[in-house]
């Protein structure tokens, strides 16, 4: 693969051209000679999707991060702890997904095991009223890691039992509990909520508009593929989306295997009114270039 004098590969340059074209920045790609110096516009026109950025993807101090991404077209910040909510709100962004606790381990401890229910319910019961006061509409929780002696069907039933207990409080406070789907192949070995079928079975059992799936596109591409069809078939159970490039969980441009502009278009066409949150590790020297590019790709 050839590279130019600035060290940018031909594939990367073409990926940036495609991303720019997808959100209408045609003036930036007027000729092939200018592609290696492509810059993403500072702010894009509003599209049909609300976009946010996961807090952990940047080491920037929180006030500065909020200020910078707001100029790029982001309207929210994702995966934010309770003691940070006021900073985000004061910046003019919304908290698109809140944590109920700083406890670790967080991902492994989920509703699939009844032994965890008391802890998880206590955390959510304490935090949901705080979320209402702060205007935080979504709270994250987990299915948890597989446990010896608990088969798949029993794990589904356990999740339904536990989540059904918190659903009324969530509804009373206008909060949606979002349970995340993760891959168990690469990043989270042993995680039980590693398929849309498992998650949808739990959602059908709970049957509450205030308990939904957090469909992480990166994770489900690794486990299942067929992302657009799966989203279309299960949109009634999905309350939130995360992005990330496959493989590697880096930028969502032409350097990876998914066409995120097409995915975003399919989501928007379903009249989805929640957030799509970018959750990837930038590889560029300036990560904000990658964040702005992601907004452009998903502006449809």
PDB file of N, CA and C in Angstrom, residues 10-111:
ATOM      1  N   UNK A  10      -2.933   5.373   1.107  1.00  0.00           N
ATOM      2  CA  UNK A  10      -3.938   5.622   0.078  1.00  0.00           C
ATOM      3  C   UNK A  10      -5.320   5.223   0.597  1.00  0.00           C
ATOM      4  N   UNK A  11      -5.383   4.097   1.337  1.00  0.00           N
ATOM      5  CA  UNK A  11      -6.671   3.642   1.850  1.00  0.00           C
ATOM      6  C   UNK A  11      -7.253   4.642   2.842  1.00  0.00           C
ATOM      7  N   UNK A  12      -6.390   5.195   3.707  1.00  0.00           N
ATOM      8  CA  UNK A  12      -6.867   6.188   4.668  1.00  0.00           C
ATOM      9  C   UNK A  12      -7.375   7.422   3.960  1.00  0.00           C
ATOM     10  N   UNK A  13      -6.617   7.875   2.943  1.00  0.00           N
ATOM     11  CA  UNK A  13      -7.039   9.057   2.200  1.00  0.00           C
ATOM     12  C   UNK A  13      -8.391   8.835   1.538  1.00  0.00           C
ATOM     13  N   UNK A  14      -8.563   7.655   0.920  1.00  0.00           N
ATOM     14  CA  UNK A  14      -9.828   7.360   0.266  1.00  0.00           C
ATOM     15  C   UNK A  14     -10.953   7.256   1.277  1.00  0.00           C
ATOM     16  N   UNK A  15     -10.632   6.717   2.460  1.00  0.00           N
ATOM     17  CA  UNK A  15     -11.645   6.628   3.507  1.00  0.00           C
ATOM     18  C   UNK A  15     -12.111   7.999   3.937  1.00  0.00           C
ATOM     19  N   UNK A  16     -11.163   8.950   4.002  1.00  0.00           N
ATOM     20  CA  UNK A  16     -11.536  10.304   4.408  1.00  0.00           C
ATOM     21  C   UNK A  16     -12.372  10.984   3.319  1.00  0.00           C
ATOM     22  N   UNK A  17     -12.046  10.710   2.068  1.00  0.00           N
ATOM     23  CA  UNK A  17     -12.846  11.259   0.971  1.00  0.00           C
ATOM     24  C   UNK A  17     -14.286  10.755   1.079  1.00  0.00           C
ATOM     25  N   UNK A  18     -14.436   9.440   1.305  1.00  0.00           N
ATOM     26  CA  UNK A  18     -15.771   8.857   1.385  1.00  0.00           C
ATOM     27  C   UNK A  18     -16.550   9.441   2.547  1.00  0.00           C
ATOM     28  N   UNK A  19     -15.875   9.609   3.669  1.00  0.00           N
ATOM     29  CA  UNK A  19     -16.553  10.173   4.844  1.00  0.00           C
ATOM     30  C   UNK A  19     -17.004  11.597   4.579  1.00  0.00           C
ATOM     31  N   UNK A  20     -16.133  12.369   3.960  1.00  0.00           N
ATOM     32  CA  UNK A  20     -16.478  13.757   3.669  1.00  0.00           C
ATOM     33  C   UNK A  20     -17.642  13.838   2.699  1.00  0.00           C
ATOM     34  N   UNK A  21     -17.604  13.001   1.671  1.00  0.00           N
ATOM     35  CA  UNK A  21     -18.682  13.014   0.681  1.00  0.00           C
ATOM     36  C   UNK A  21     -19.998  12.629   1.316  1.00  0.00           C
ATOM     37  N   UNK A  22     -19.936  11.714   2.294  1.00  0.00           N
ATOM     38  CA  UNK A  22     -21.162  11.233   2.921  1.00  0.00           C
ATOM     39  C   UNK A  22     -21.917  12.342   3.613  1.00  0.00           C
ATOM     40  N   UNK A  23     -21.213  13.326   4.167  1.00  0.00           N
ATOM     41  CA  UNK A  23     -21.951  14.401   4.834  1.00  0.00           C
ATOM     42  C   UNK A  23     -21.914  15.710   4.062  1.00  0.00           C
ATOM     43  N   UNK A  24     -21.674  15.607   2.744  1.00  0.00           N
ATOM     44  CA  UNK A  24     -21.888  16.747   1.881  1.00  0.00           C
ATOM     45  C   UNK A  24     -20.751  17.732   1.804  1.00  0.00           C
ATOM     46  N   UNK A  25     -19.586  17.384   2.323  1.00  0.00           N
ATOM     47  CA  UNK A  25     -18.470  18.329   2.296  1.00  0.00           C
ATOM     48  C   UNK A  25     -17.725  18.203   0.977  1.00  0.00           C
ATOM     49  N   UNK A  26     -18.428  18.377  -0.119  1.00  0.00           N
ATOM     50  CA  UNK A  26     -17.845  18.130  -1.430  1.00  0.00           C
ATOM     51  C   UNK A  26     -16.742  19.118  -1.758  1.00  0.00           C
ATOM     52  N   UNK A  27     -16.807  20.298  -1.202  1.00  0.00           N
ATOM     53  CA  UNK A  27     -15.772  21.279  -1.511  1.00  0.00           C
ATOM     54  C   UNK A  27     -14.422  20.879  -0.957  1.00  0.00           C
ATOM     55  N   UNK A  28     -14.444  19.981   0.048  1.00  0.00           N
ATOM     56  CA  UNK A  28     -13.194  19.542   0.650  1.00  0.00           C
ATOM     57  C   UNK A  28     -12.499  18.476  -0.190  1.00  0.00           C
ATOM     58  N   UNK A  29     -13.207  17.871  -1.101  1.00  0.00           N
ATOM     59  CA  UNK A  29     -12.640  16.781  -1.884  1.00  0.00           C
ATOM     60  C   UNK A  29     -12.717  17.106  -3.370  1.00  0.00           C
ATOM     61  N   UNK A  30     -12.451  18.334  -3.716  1.00  0.00           N
ATOM     62  CA  UNK A  30     -12.592  18.777  -5.101  1.00  0.00           C
ATOM     63  C   UNK A  30     -11.616  18.087  -6.024  1.00  0.00           C
ATOM     64  N   UNK A  31     -10.449  17.699  -5.529  1.00  0.00           N
ATOM     65  CA  UNK A  31      -9.478  17.031  -6.388  1.00  0.00           C
ATOM     66  C   UNK A  31      -8.693  16.017  -5.593  1.00  0.00           C
ATOM     67  N   UNK A  32      -8.176  15.015  -6.289  1.00  0.00           N
ATOM     68  CA  UNK A  32      -7.402  13.964  -5.625  1.00  0.00           C
ATOM     69  C   UNK A  32      -6.155  14.515  -4.981  1.00  0.00           C
ATOM     70  N   UNK A  33      -5.605  15.610  -5.520  1.00  0.00           N
ATOM     71  CA  UNK A  33      -4.357  16.176  -4.990  1.00  0.00           C
ATOM     72  C   UNK A  33      -4.518  16.733  -3.580  1.00  0.00           C
ATOM     73  N   UNK A  34      -5.750  17.065  -3.201  1.00  0.00           N
ATOM     74  CA  UNK A  34      -5.951  17.678  -1.884  1.00  0.00           C
ATOM     75  C   UNK A  34      -6.402  16.690  -0.828  1.00  0.00           C
ATOM     76  N   UNK A  35      -6.572  15.428  -1.177  1.00  0.00           N
ATOM     77  CA  UNK A  35      -7.180  14.502  -0.227  1.00  0.00           C
ATOM     78  C   UNK A  35      -6.314  14.240   0.995  1.00  0.00           C
ATOM     79  N   UNK A  36      -5.023  14.244   0.869  1.00  0.00           N
ATOM     80  CA  UNK A  36      -4.196  13.929   2.029  1.00  0.00           C
ATOM     81  C   UNK A  36      -4.187  15.037   3.055  1.00  0.00           C
ATOM     82  N   UNK A  37      -4.645  16.206   2.684  1.00  0.00           N
ATOM     83  CA  UNK A  37      -4.730  17.308   3.634  1.00  0.00           C
ATOM     84  C   UNK A  37      -6.156  17.587   4.061  1.00  0.00           C
ATOM     85  N   UNK A  38      -7.038  16.598   3.882  1.00  0.00           N
ATOM     86  CA  UNK A  38      -8.454  16.790   4.155  1.00  0.00           C
ATOM     87  C   UNK A  38      -8.695  17.160   5.608  1.00  0.00           C
ATOM     88  N   UNK A  39      -9.499  18.197   5.811  1.00  0.00           N
ATOM     89  CA  UNK A  39      -9.889  18.613   7.152  1.00  0.00           C
ATOM     90  C   UNK A  39     -11.403  18.473   7.305  1.00  0.00           C
ATOM     91  N   UNK A  40     -11.832  17.999   8.463  1.00  0.00           N
ATOM     92  CA  UNK A  40     -13.261  17.871   8.728  1.00  0.00           C
ATOM     93  C   UNK A  40     -13.795  19.214   9.199  1.00  0.00           C
ATOM     94  N   UNK A  41     -14.942  19.649   8.709  1.00  0.00           N
ATOM     95  CA  UNK A  41     -15.489  20.936   9.139  1.00  0.00           C
ATOM     96  C   UNK A  41     -15.658  21.002  10.647  1.00  0.00           C
ATOM     97  N   UNK A  42     -15.520  22.193  11.223  1.00  0.00           N
ATOM     98  CA  UNK A  42     -15.611  22.349  12.670  1.00  0.00           C
ATOM     99  C   UNK A  42     -16.997  22.001  13.179  1.00  0.00           C
ATOM    100  N   UNK A  43     -18.046  22.311  12.401  1.00  0.00           N
ATOM    101  CA  UNK A  43     -19.400  21.991  12.821  1.00  0.00           C
ATOM    102  C   UNK A  43     -20.235  21.647  11.599  1.00  0.00           C
ATOM    103  N   UNK A  44     -21.105  20.656  11.756  1.00  0.00           N
ATOM    104  CA  UNK A  44     -21.911  20.178  10.648  1.00  0.00           C
ATOM    105  C   UNK A  44     -23.373  20.543  10.832  1.00  0.00           C
ATOM    106  N   UNK A  45     -24.134  20.589   9.745  1.00  0.00           N
ATOM    107  CA  UNK A  45     -25.568  20.809   9.884  1.00  0.00           C
ATOM    108  C   UNK A  45     -26.192  19.669  10.684  1.00  0.00           C
ATOM    109  N   UNK A  46     -27.255  19.967  11.412  1.00  0.00           N
ATOM    110  CA  UNK A  46     -27.925  18.936  12.198  1.00  0.00           C
ATOM    111  C   UNK A  46     -28.530  17.894  11.269  1.00  0.00           C
ATOM    112  N   UNK A  47     -28.360  16.627  11.615  1.00  0.00           N
ATOM    113  CA  UNK A  47     -28.960  15.545  10.854  1.00  0.00           C
ATOM    114  C   UNK A  47     -30.147  14.968  11.599  1.00  0.00           C
ATOM    115  N   UNK A  48     -30.536  13.765  11.231  1.00  0.00           N
ATOM    116  CA  UNK A  48     -31.701  13.133  11.841  1.00  0.00           C
ATOM    117  C   UNK A  48     -31.366  12.377  13.117  1.00  0.00           C
ATOM    118  N   UNK A  49     -30.072  12.218  13.415  1.00  0.00           N
ATOM    119  CA  UNK A  49     -29.667  11.474  14.599  1.00  0.00           C
ATOM    120  C   UNK A  49     -28.993  12.382  15.619  1.00  0.00           C
ATOM    121  N   UNK A  50     -29.282  12.159  16.885  1.00  0.00           N
ATOM    122  CA  UNK A  50     -28.573  12.843  17.964  1.00  0.00           C
ATOM    123  C   UNK A  50     -27.295  12.056  18.255  1.00  0.00           C
ATOM    124  N   UNK A  51     -26.168  12.756  18.293  1.00  0.00           N
ATOM    125  CA  UNK A  51     -24.890  12.079  18.477  1.00  0.00           C
ATOM    126  C   UNK A  51     -24.191  12.544  19.751  1.00  0.00           C
ATOM    127  N   UNK A  52     -23.549  11.598  20.419  1.00  0.00           N
ATOM    128  CA  UNK A  52     -22.794  11.904  21.628  1.00  0.00           C
ATOM    129  C   UNK A  52     -21.462  11.177  21.583  1.00  0.00           C
ATOM    130  N   UNK A  53     -20.603  11.514  22.528  1.00  0.00           N
ATOM    131  CA  UNK A  53     -19.270  10.919  22.616  1.00  0.00           C
ATOM    132  C   UNK A  53     -19.112  10.274  23.973  1.00  0.00           C
ATOM    133  N   UNK A  54     -18.550   9.077  24.011  1.00  0.00           N
ATOM    134  CA  UNK A  54     -18.295   8.409  25.284  1.00  0.00           C
ATOM    135  C   UNK A  54     -17.157   9.104  26.019  1.00  0.00           C
ATOM    136  N   UNK A  55     -17.380   9.399  27.272  1.00  0.00           N
ATOM    137  CA  UNK A  55     -16.420  10.171  28.067  1.00  0.00           C
ATOM    138  C   UNK A  55     -15.046   9.541  28.097  1.00  0.00           C
ATOM    139  N   UNK A  56     -14.956   8.216  28.181  1.00  0.00           N
ATOM    140  CA  UNK A  56     -13.664   7.567  28.378  1.00  0.00           C
ATOM    141  C   UNK A  56     -12.751   7.638  27.157  1.00  0.00           C
ATOM    142  N   UNK A  57     -13.281   8.029  26.008  1.00  0.00           N
ATOM    143  CA  UNK A  57     -12.467   8.055  24.791  1.00  0.00           C
ATOM    144  C   UNK A  57     -11.505   9.234  24.742  1.00  0.00           C
ATOM    145  N   UNK A  58     -11.625  10.167  25.681  1.00  0.00           N
ATOM    146  CA  UNK A  58     -10.765  11.357  25.684  1.00  0.00           C
ATOM    147  C   UNK A  58     -10.209  11.613  27.081  1.00  0.00           C
ATOM    148  N   UNK A  59      -8.934  12.011  27.137  1.00  0.00           N
ATOM    149  CA  UNK A  59      -8.294  12.381  28.402  1.00  0.00           C
ATOM    150  C   UNK A  59      -8.411  13.881  28.682  1.00  0.00           C
ATOM    151  N   UNK A  60      -9.088  14.582  27.794  1.00  0.00           N
ATOM    152  CA  UNK A  60      -9.261  16.019  27.953  1.00  0.00           C
ATOM    153  C   UNK A  60     -10.052  16.310  29.235  1.00  0.00           C
ATOM    154  N   UNK A  61      -9.687  17.336  29.992  1.00  0.00           N
ATOM    155  CA  UNK A  61     -10.507  17.723  31.151  1.00  0.00           C
ATOM    156  C   UNK A  61     -11.958  17.897  30.740  1.00  0.00           C
ATOM    157  N   UNK A  62     -12.865  17.477  31.597  1.00  0.00           N
ATOM    158  CA  UNK A  62     -14.277  17.419  31.221  1.00  0.00           C
ATOM    159  C   UNK A  62     -14.839  18.743  30.697  1.00  0.00           C
ATOM    160  N   UNK A  63     -14.604  19.885  31.361  1.00  0.00           N
ATOM    161  CA  UNK A  63     -15.170  21.137  30.821  1.00  0.00           C
ATOM    162  C   UNK A  63     -14.667  21.461  29.418  1.00  0.00           C
ATOM    163  N   UNK A  64     -13.376  21.243  29.187  1.00  0.00           N
ATOM    164  CA  UNK A  64     -12.808  21.533  27.865  1.00  0.00           C
ATOM    165  C   UNK A  64     -13.330  20.557  26.824  1.00  0.00           C
ATOM    166  N   UNK A  65     -13.453  19.295  27.201  1.00  0.00           N
ATOM    167  CA  UNK A  65     -13.990  18.297  26.273  1.00  0.00           C
ATOM    168  C   UNK A  65     -15.398  18.687  25.842  1.00  0.00           C
ATOM    169  N   UNK A  66     -16.241  19.035  26.796  1.00  0.00           N
ATOM    170  CA  UNK A  66     -17.620  19.423  26.465  1.00  0.00           C
ATOM    171  C   UNK A  66     -17.637  20.621  25.523  1.00  0.00           C
ATOM    172  N   UNK A  67     -16.818  21.596  25.819  1.00  0.00           N
ATOM    173  CA  UNK A  67     -16.773  22.808  24.996  1.00  0.00           C
ATOM    174  C   UNK A  67     -16.360  22.480  23.567  1.00  0.00           C
ATOM    175  N   UNK A  68     -15.341  21.644  23.419  1.00  0.00           N
ATOM    176  CA  UNK A  68     -14.829  21.353  22.080  1.00  0.00           C
ATOM    177  C   UNK A  68     -15.790  20.514  21.251  1.00  0.00           C
ATOM    178  N   UNK A  69     -16.365  19.472  21.853  1.00  0.00           N
ATOM    179  CA  UNK A  69     -17.217  18.608  21.035  1.00  0.00           C
ATOM    180  C   UNK A  69     -18.556  19.261  20.706  1.00  0.00           C
ATOM    181  N   UNK A  70     -18.970  20.206  21.545  1.00  0.00           N
ATOM    182  CA  UNK A  70     -20.222  20.902  21.229  1.00  0.00           C
ATOM    183  C   UNK A  70     -20.098  21.683  19.926  1.00  0.00           C
ATOM    184  N   UNK A  71     -18.923  22.227  19.641  1.00  0.00           N
ATOM    185  CA  UNK A  71     -18.727  22.977  18.401  1.00  0.00           C
ATOM    186  C   UNK A  71     -18.717  22.073  17.178  1.00  0.00           C
ATOM    187  N   UNK A  72     -18.590  20.763  17.382  1.00  0.00           N
ATOM    188  CA  UNK A  72     -18.503  19.815  16.268  1.00  0.00           C
ATOM    189  C   UNK A  72     -19.855  19.248  15.867  1.00  0.00           C
ATOM    190  N   UNK A  73     -20.886  19.534  16.653  1.00  0.00           N
ATOM    191  CA  UNK A  73     -22.194  18.986  16.345  1.00  0.00           C
ATOM    192  C   UNK A  73     -22.668  17.926  17.311  1.00  0.00           C
ATOM    193  N   UNK A  74     -21.832  17.557  18.293  1.00  0.00           N
ATOM    194  CA  UNK A  74     -22.292  16.652  19.335  1.00  0.00           C
ATOM    195  C   UNK A  74     -23.322  17.372  20.201  1.00  0.00           C
ATOM    196  N   UNK A  75     -24.331  16.631  20.646  1.00  0.00           N
ATOM    197  CA  UNK A  75     -25.317  17.214  21.554  1.00  0.00           C
ATOM    198  C   UNK A  75     -25.308  16.537  22.915  1.00  0.00           C
ATOM    199  N   UNK A  76     -24.483  15.513  23.091  1.00  0.00           N
ATOM    200  CA  UNK A  76     -24.444  14.816  24.361  1.00  0.00           C
ATOM    201  C   UNK A  76     -23.085  14.219  24.667  1.00  0.00           C
ATOM    202  N   UNK A  77     -22.901  13.851  25.939  1.00  0.00           N
ATOM    203  CA  UNK A  77     -21.727  13.113  26.391  1.00  0.00           C
ATOM    204  C   UNK A  77     -22.229  11.837  27.042  1.00  0.00           C
ATOM    205  N   UNK A  78     -21.575  10.727  26.754  1.00  0.00           N
ATOM    206  CA  UNK A  78     -22.047   9.403  27.137  1.00  0.00           C
ATOM    207  C   UNK A  78     -21.184   8.788  28.226  1.00  0.00           C
ATOM    208  N   UNK A  79     -21.798   7.900  28.999  1.00  0.00           N
ATOM    209  CA  UNK A  79     -21.108   7.143  30.047  1.00  0.00           C
ATOM    210  C   UNK A  79     -20.440   8.089  31.045  1.00  0.00           C
ATOM    211  N   UNK A  80     -21.277   8.873  31.687  1.00  0.00           N
ATOM    212  CA  UNK A  80     -20.826   9.910  32.616  1.00  0.00           C
ATOM    213  C   UNK A  80     -21.279   9.554  34.026  1.00  0.00           C
ATOM    214  N   UNK A  81     -20.388   9.750  35.001  1.00  0.00           N
ATOM    215  CA  UNK A  81     -20.698   9.446  36.394  1.00  0.00           C
ATOM    216  C   UNK A  81     -21.500  10.570  37.038  1.00  0.00           C
ATOM    217  N   UNK A  82     -22.197  10.226  38.114  1.00  0.00           N
ATOM    218  CA  UNK A  82     -23.128  11.152  38.771  1.00  0.00           C
ATOM    219  C   UNK A  82     -22.473  12.472  39.128  1.00  0.00           C
ATOM    220  N   UNK A  83     -21.252  12.417  39.662  1.00  0.00           N
ATOM    221  CA  UNK A  83     -20.601  13.655  40.107  1.00  0.00           C
ATOM    222  C   UNK A  83     -20.113  14.528  38.952  1.00  0.00           C
ATOM    223  N   UNK A  84     -20.306  14.062  37.720  1.00  0.00           N
ATOM    224  CA  UNK A  84     -19.914  14.837  36.542  1.00  0.00           C
ATOM    225  C   UNK A  84     -21.114  15.395  35.780  1.00  0.00           C
ATOM    226  N   UNK A  85     -22.314  15.009  36.173  1.00  0.00           N
ATOM    227  CA  UNK A  85     -23.496  15.381  35.399  1.00  0.00           C
ATOM    228  C   UNK A  85     -23.686  16.894  35.318  1.00  0.00           C
ATOM    229  N   UNK A  86     -23.465  17.589  36.412  1.00  0.00           N
ATOM    230  CA  UNK A  86     -23.681  19.039  36.408  1.00  0.00           C
ATOM    231  C   UNK A  86     -22.736  19.755  35.455  1.00  0.00           C
ATOM    232  N   UNK A  87     -21.496  19.273  35.362  1.00  0.00           N
ATOM    233  CA  UNK A  87     -20.527  19.892  34.453  1.00  0.00           C
ATOM    234  C   UNK A  87     -20.994  19.757  33.017  1.00  0.00           C
ATOM    235  N   UNK A  88     -21.484  18.575  32.665  1.00  0.00           N
ATOM    236  CA  UNK A  88     -21.979  18.345  31.303  1.00  0.00           C
ATOM    237  C   UNK A  88     -23.200  19.220  31.027  1.00  0.00           C
ATOM    238  N   UNK A  89     -24.137  19.223  31.947  1.00  0.00           N
ATOM    239  CA  UNK A  89     -25.346  20.038  31.754  1.00  0.00           C
ATOM    240  C   UNK A  89     -25.018  21.521  31.622  1.00  0.00           C
ATOM    241  N   UNK A  90     -24.085  21.998  32.453  1.00  0.00           N
ATOM    242  CA  UNK A  90     -23.722  23.427  32.419  1.00  0.00           C
ATOM    243  C   UNK A  90     -23.042  23.811  31.112  1.00  0.00           C
ATOM    244  N   UNK A  91     -22.479  22.817  30.396  1.00  0.00           N
ATOM    245  CA  UNK A  91     -21.789  23.096  29.136  1.00  0.00           C
ATOM    246  C   UNK A  91     -22.761  23.257  27.972  1.00  0.00           C
ATOM    247  N   UNK A  92     -24.026  22.891  28.185  1.00  0.00           N
ATOM    248  CA  UNK A  92     -25.001  22.940  27.102  1.00  0.00           C
ATOM    249  C   UNK A  92     -25.220  21.604  26.429  1.00  0.00           C
ATOM    250  N   UNK A  93     -24.469  20.576  26.852  1.00  0.00           N
ATOM    251  CA  UNK A  93     -24.687  19.218  26.373  1.00  0.00           C
ATOM    252  C   UNK A  93     -25.633  18.507  27.334  1.00  0.00           C
ATOM    253  N   UNK A  94     -26.125  17.343  26.911  1.00  0.00           N
ATOM    254  CA  UNK A  94     -26.899  16.498  27.812  1.00  0.00           C
ATOM    255  C   UNK A  94     -26.095  15.246  28.114  1.00  0.00           C
ATOM    256  N   UNK A  95     -26.387  14.636  29.244  1.00  0.00           N
ATOM    257  CA  UNK A  95     -25.799  13.339  29.561  1.00  0.00           C
ATOM    258  C   UNK A  95     -26.641  12.284  28.852  1.00  0.00           C
ATOM    259  N   UNK A  96     -26.092  11.701  27.798  1.00  0.00           N
ATOM    260  CA  UNK A  96     -26.876  10.751  27.007  1.00  0.00           C
ATOM    261  C   UNK A  96     -26.924   9.360  27.630  1.00  0.00           C
ATOM    262  N   UNK A  97     -26.001   9.064  28.541  1.00  0.00           N
ATOM    263  CA  UNK A  97     -26.018   7.800  29.279  1.00  0.00           C
ATOM    264  C   UNK A  97     -25.264   8.000  30.580  1.00  0.00           C
ATOM    265  N   UNK A  98     -25.919   7.688  31.697  1.00  0.00           N
ATOM    266  CA  UNK A  98     -25.285   7.840  32.995  1.00  0.00           C
ATOM    267  C   UNK A  98     -24.938   6.503  33.622  1.00  0.00           C
ATOM    268  N   UNK A  99     -23.919   6.521  34.481  1.00  0.00           N
ATOM    269  CA  UNK A  99     -23.577   5.352  35.291  1.00  0.00           C
ATOM    270  C   UNK A  99     -24.335   5.421  36.616  1.00  0.00           C
ATOM    271  N   UNK A 100     -24.787   4.290  37.133  1.00  0.00           N
ATOM    272  CA  UNK A 100     -25.402   4.289  38.455  1.00  0.00           C
ATOM    273  C   UNK A 100     -24.388   4.201  39.587  1.00  0.00           C
ATOM    274  N   UNK A 101     -23.127   3.896  39.255  1.00  0.00           N
ATOM    275  CA  UNK A 101     -22.106   3.669  40.279  1.00  0.00           C
ATOM    276  C   UNK A 101     -20.726   3.709  39.649  1.00  0.00           C
ATOM    277  N   UNK A 102     -19.712   3.921  40.495  1.00  0.00           N
ATOM    278  CA  UNK A 102     -18.318   3.789  40.055  1.00  0.00           C
ATOM    279  C   UNK A 102     -17.741   2.419  40.432  1.00  0.00           C
ATOM    280  N   UNK A 103     -18.586   1.538  40.899  1.00  0.00           N
ATOM    281  CA  UNK A 103     -18.134   0.229  41.369  1.00  0.00           C
ATOM    282  C   UNK A 103     -17.435  -0.592  40.284  1.00  0.00           C
ATOM    283  N   UNK A 104     -16.407  -1.300  40.701  1.00  0.00           N
ATOM    284  CA  UNK A 104     -15.772  -2.294  39.838  1.00  0.00           C
ATOM    285  C   UNK A 104     -15.736  -3.639  40.570  1.00  0.00           C
ATOM    286  N   UNK A 105     -15.889  -4.776  39.871  1.00  0.00           N
ATOM    287  CA  UNK A 105     -16.141  -4.841  38.436  1.00  0.00           C
ATOM    288  C   UNK A 105     -17.585  -4.499  38.109  1.00  0.00           C
ATOM    289  N   UNK A 106     -17.765  -3.753  37.044  1.00  0.00           N
ATOM    290  CA  UNK A 106     -19.094  -3.302  36.646  1.00  0.00           C
ATOM    291  C   UNK A 106     -19.684  -4.218  35.576  1.00  0.00           C
ATOM    292  N   UNK A 107     -18.920  -4.495  34.531  1.00  0.00           N
ATOM    293  CA  UNK A 107     -19.437  -5.266  33.402  1.00  0.00           C
ATOM    294  C   UNK A 107     -19.781  -6.692  33.810  1.00  0.00           C
ATOM    295  N   UNK A 108     -18.943  -7.308  34.601  1.00  0.00           N
ATOM    296  CA  UNK A 108     -19.112  -8.720  34.952  1.00  0.00           C
ATOM    297  C   UNK A 108     -20.274  -8.968  35.905  1.00  0.00           C
ATOM    298  N   UNK A 109     -20.697  -7.929  36.616  1.00  0.00           N
ATOM    299  CA  UNK A 109     -21.732  -8.063  37.648  1.00  0.00           C
ATOM    300  C   UNK A 109     -23.072  -7.647  37.067  1.00  0.00           C
ATOM    301  N   UNK A 110     -23.887  -8.639  36.713  1.00  0.00           N
ATOM    302  CA  UNK A 110     -25.125  -8.315  36.004  1.00  0.00           C
ATOM    303  C   UNK A 110     -26.342  -9.030  36.526  1.00  0.00           C
ATOM    304  N   UNK A 111     -27.459  -8.789  35.848  1.00  0.00           N
ATOM    305  CA  UNK A 111     -28.751  -9.304  36.274  1.00  0.00           C
ATOM    306  C   UNK A 111     -28.937 -10.790  35.966  1.00  0.00           C
TER     307      UNK A 111
END
